[in-house]
C-alpha positions as protocol buffer text, in pm:
chain_id: "A"
residue {
  index: 1
  type: MET
  ca { x: 820 y: 431 z: -728 }
}
residue {
  index: 2
  type: ILE
  ca { x: 569 y: 255 z: -957 }
}
residue {
  index: 3
  type: LEU
  ca { x: 528 y: -116 z: -888 }
}
residue {
  index: 4
  type: THR
  ca { x: 429 y: -384 z: -1133 }
}
residue {
  index: 5
  type: SER
  ca { x: 415 y: -749 z: -1028 }
}
residue {
  index: 6
  type: ARG
  ca { x: 235 y: -1074 z: -1105 }
}
residue {
  index: 7
  type: THR
  ca { x: 305 y: -1241 z: -767 }
}
residue {
  index: 8
  type: PRO
  ca { x: 36 y: -1272 z: -497 }
}
residue {
  index: 9
  type: LYS
  ca { x: 252 y: -1104 z: -228 }
}
residue {
  index: 10
  type: ILE
  ca { x: 522 y: -838 z: -235 }
}
residue {
  index: 11
  type: GLU
  ca { x: 728 y: -726 z: 65 }
}
residue {
  index: 12
  type: LEU
  ca { x: 875 y: -374 z: 46 }
}
residue {
  index: 13
  type: PHE
  ca { x: 1101 y: -172 z: 268 }
}
residue {
  index: 14
  type: LEU
  ca { x: 1033 y: 204 z: 241 }
}
residue {
  index: 15
  type: ARG
  ca { x: 1258 y: 483 z: 356 }
}
residue {
  index: 16
  type: PRO
  ca { x: 1109 y: 790 z: 534 }
}
residue {
  index: 17
  type: ARG
  ca { x: 898 y: 999 z: 288 }
}
residue {
  index: 18
  type: GLU
  ca { x: 937 y: 740 z: 8 }
}
residue {
  index: 19
  type: VAL
  ca { x: 622 y: 719 z: -205 }
}
residue {
  index: 20
  type: LEU
  ca { x: 475 y: 418 z: -378 }
}
residue {
  index: 21
  type: SER
  ca { x: 204 y: 431 z: -642 }
}
residue {
  index: 22
  type: LEU
  ca { x: -20 y: 126 z: -707 }
}
residue {
  index: 23
  type: ASP
  ca { x: -288 y: 49 z: -962 }
}
residue {
  index: 24
  type: ASN
  ca { x: -575 y: -141 z: -791 }
}
residue {
  index: 25
  type: ARG
  ca { x: -789 y: -176 z: -1106 }
}
residue {
  index: 26
  type: GLN
  ca { x: -700 y: -531 z: -1218 }
}
residue {
  index: 27
  type: HIS
  ca { x: -651 y: -725 z: -898 }
}
residue {
  index: 28
  type: PRO
  ca { x: -800 y: -646 z: -558 }
}
residue {
  index: 29
  type: MET
  ca { x: -530 y: -603 z: -294 }
}
residue {
  index: 30
  type: ALA
  ca { x: -470 y: -561 z: 76 }
}
residue {
  index: 31
  type: ILE
  ca { x: -198 y: -330 z: 213 }
}
residue {
  index: 32
  type: GLU
  ca { x: -34 y: -446 z: 533 }
}
residue {
  index: 33
  type: CYS
  ca { x: 193 y: -230 z: 746 }
}
residue {
  index: 34
  type: LYS
  ca { x: 435 y: -479 z: 901 }
}
residue {
  index: 35
  type: ASN
  ca { x: 669 y: -220 z: 1070 }
}
residue {
  index: 36
  type: GLY
  ca { x: 668 y: 156 z: 1099 }
}
residue {
  index: 37
  type: VAL
  ca { x: 387 y: 389 z: 996 }
}
residue {
  index: 38
  type: ILE
  ca { x: 245 y: 450 z: 649 }
}
residue {
  index: 39
  type: TRP
  ca { x: -9 y: 694 z: 494 }
}
residue {
  index: 40
  type: VAL
  ca { x: -244 y: 549 z: 236 }
}
residue {
  index: 41
  type: THR
  ca { x: -489 y: 732 z: 7 }
}
residue {
  index: 42
  type: ARG
  ca { x: -701 y: 611 z: -289 }
}
residue {
  index: 43
  type: THR
  ca { x: -817 y: 805 z: -592 }
}
residue {
  index: 44
  type: GLY
  ca { x: -1190 y: 872 z: -539 }
}
residue {
  index: 45
  type: GLY
  ca { x: -1170 y: 781 z: -177 }
}
residue {
  index: 46
  type: HIS
  ca { x: -1326 y: 1007 z: 83 }
}
residue {
  index: 47
  type: LYS
  ca { x: -1060 y: 968 z: 351 }
}
residue {
  index: 48
  type: ASP
  ca { x: -692 y: 889 z: 400 }
}
residue {
  index: 49
  type: HIS
  ca { x: -565 y: 611 z: 621 }
}
residue {
  index: 50
  type: ILE
  ca { x: -273 y: 601 z: 863 }
}
residue {
  index: 51
  type: LEU
  ca { x: -157 y: 245 z: 923 }
}
residue {
  index: 52
  type: ASN
  ca { x: 68 y: 142 z: 1211 }
}
residue {
  index: 53
  type: ALA
  ca { x: 251 y: -183 z: 1239 }
}
residue {
  index: 54
  type: GLY
  ca { x: 12 y: -477 z: 1234 }
}
residue {
  index: 55
  type: GLU
  ca { x: -273 y: -287 z: 1061 }
}
residue {
  index: 56
  type: ARG
  ca { x: -424 y: -367 z: 723 }
}
residue {
  index: 57
  type: TYR
  ca { x: -618 y: -164 z: 464 }
}
residue {
  index: 58
  type: ILE
  ca { x: -836 y: -320 z: 194 }
}
residue {
  index: 59
  type: PRO
  ca { x: -946 y: -66 z: -64 }
}
residue {
  index: 60
  type: GLY
  ca { x: -1328 y: -80 z: -107 }
}
residue {
  index: 61
  type: ALA
  ca { x: -1308 y: 7 z: -478 }
}
residue {
  index: 62
  type: SER
  ca { x: -1060 y: 7 z: -769 }
}
residue {
  index: 63
  type: GLY
  ca { x: -838 y: 297 z: -848 }
}
residue {
  index: 64
  type: SER
  ca { x: -492 y: 440 z: -797 }
}
residue {
  index: 65
  type: ILE
  ca { x: -344 y: 405 z: -447 }
}
residue {
  index: 66
  type: VAL
  ca { x: -56 y: 610 z: -308 }
}
residue {
  index: 67
  type: ILE
  ca { x: 145 y: 497 z: -5 }
}
residue {
  index: 68
  type: GLU
  ca { x: 391 y: 718 z: 175 }
}
residue {
  index: 69
  type: ALA
  ca { x: 623 y: 601 z: 451 }
}
residue {
  index: 70
  type: ILE
  ca { x: 610 y: 829 z: 755 }
}
residue {
  index: 71
  type: GLY
  ca { x: 938 y: 665 z: 879 }
}
residue {
  index: 72
  type: GLU
  ca { x: 1130 y: 352 z: 792 }
}
residue {
  index: 73
  type: SER
  ca { x: 850 y: 103 z: 714 }
}
residue {
  index: 74
  type: GLN
  ca { x: 794 y: -246 z: 594 }
}
residue {
  index: 75
  type: VAL
  ca { x: 484 y: -295 z: 376 }
}
residue {
  index: 76
  type: ASN
  ca { x: 328 y: -609 z: 227 }
}
residue {
  index: 77
  type: ILE
  ca { x: 103 y: -585 z: -79 }
}
residue {
  index: 78
  type: VAL
  ca { x: -115 y: -894 z: -92 }
}
residue {
  index: 79
  type: GLU
  ca { x: -348 y: -1003 z: -367 }
}
residue {
  index: 80
  type: ASN
  ca { x: -688 y: -1012 z: -197 }
}
residue {
  index: 81
  type: ALA
  ca { x: -871 y: -1300 z: -358 }
}
């Protein structure tokens, strides 16, 4: 799934193993795992991140981001002003 939006917050429900690709070049963002568990990686990043419910990841630099749901998950993508 490739996501394009102009809103400051998007709430998504992901099925197990569903993959989401984001472009973090234009607007800084925060990725919040609201329920479930997600795996997050960033192009050029040196490590991957596993987020459990209640955890947040803020990419330190721009680039493509990939999120994969480990199980049923709820994810918020928030513009990080």
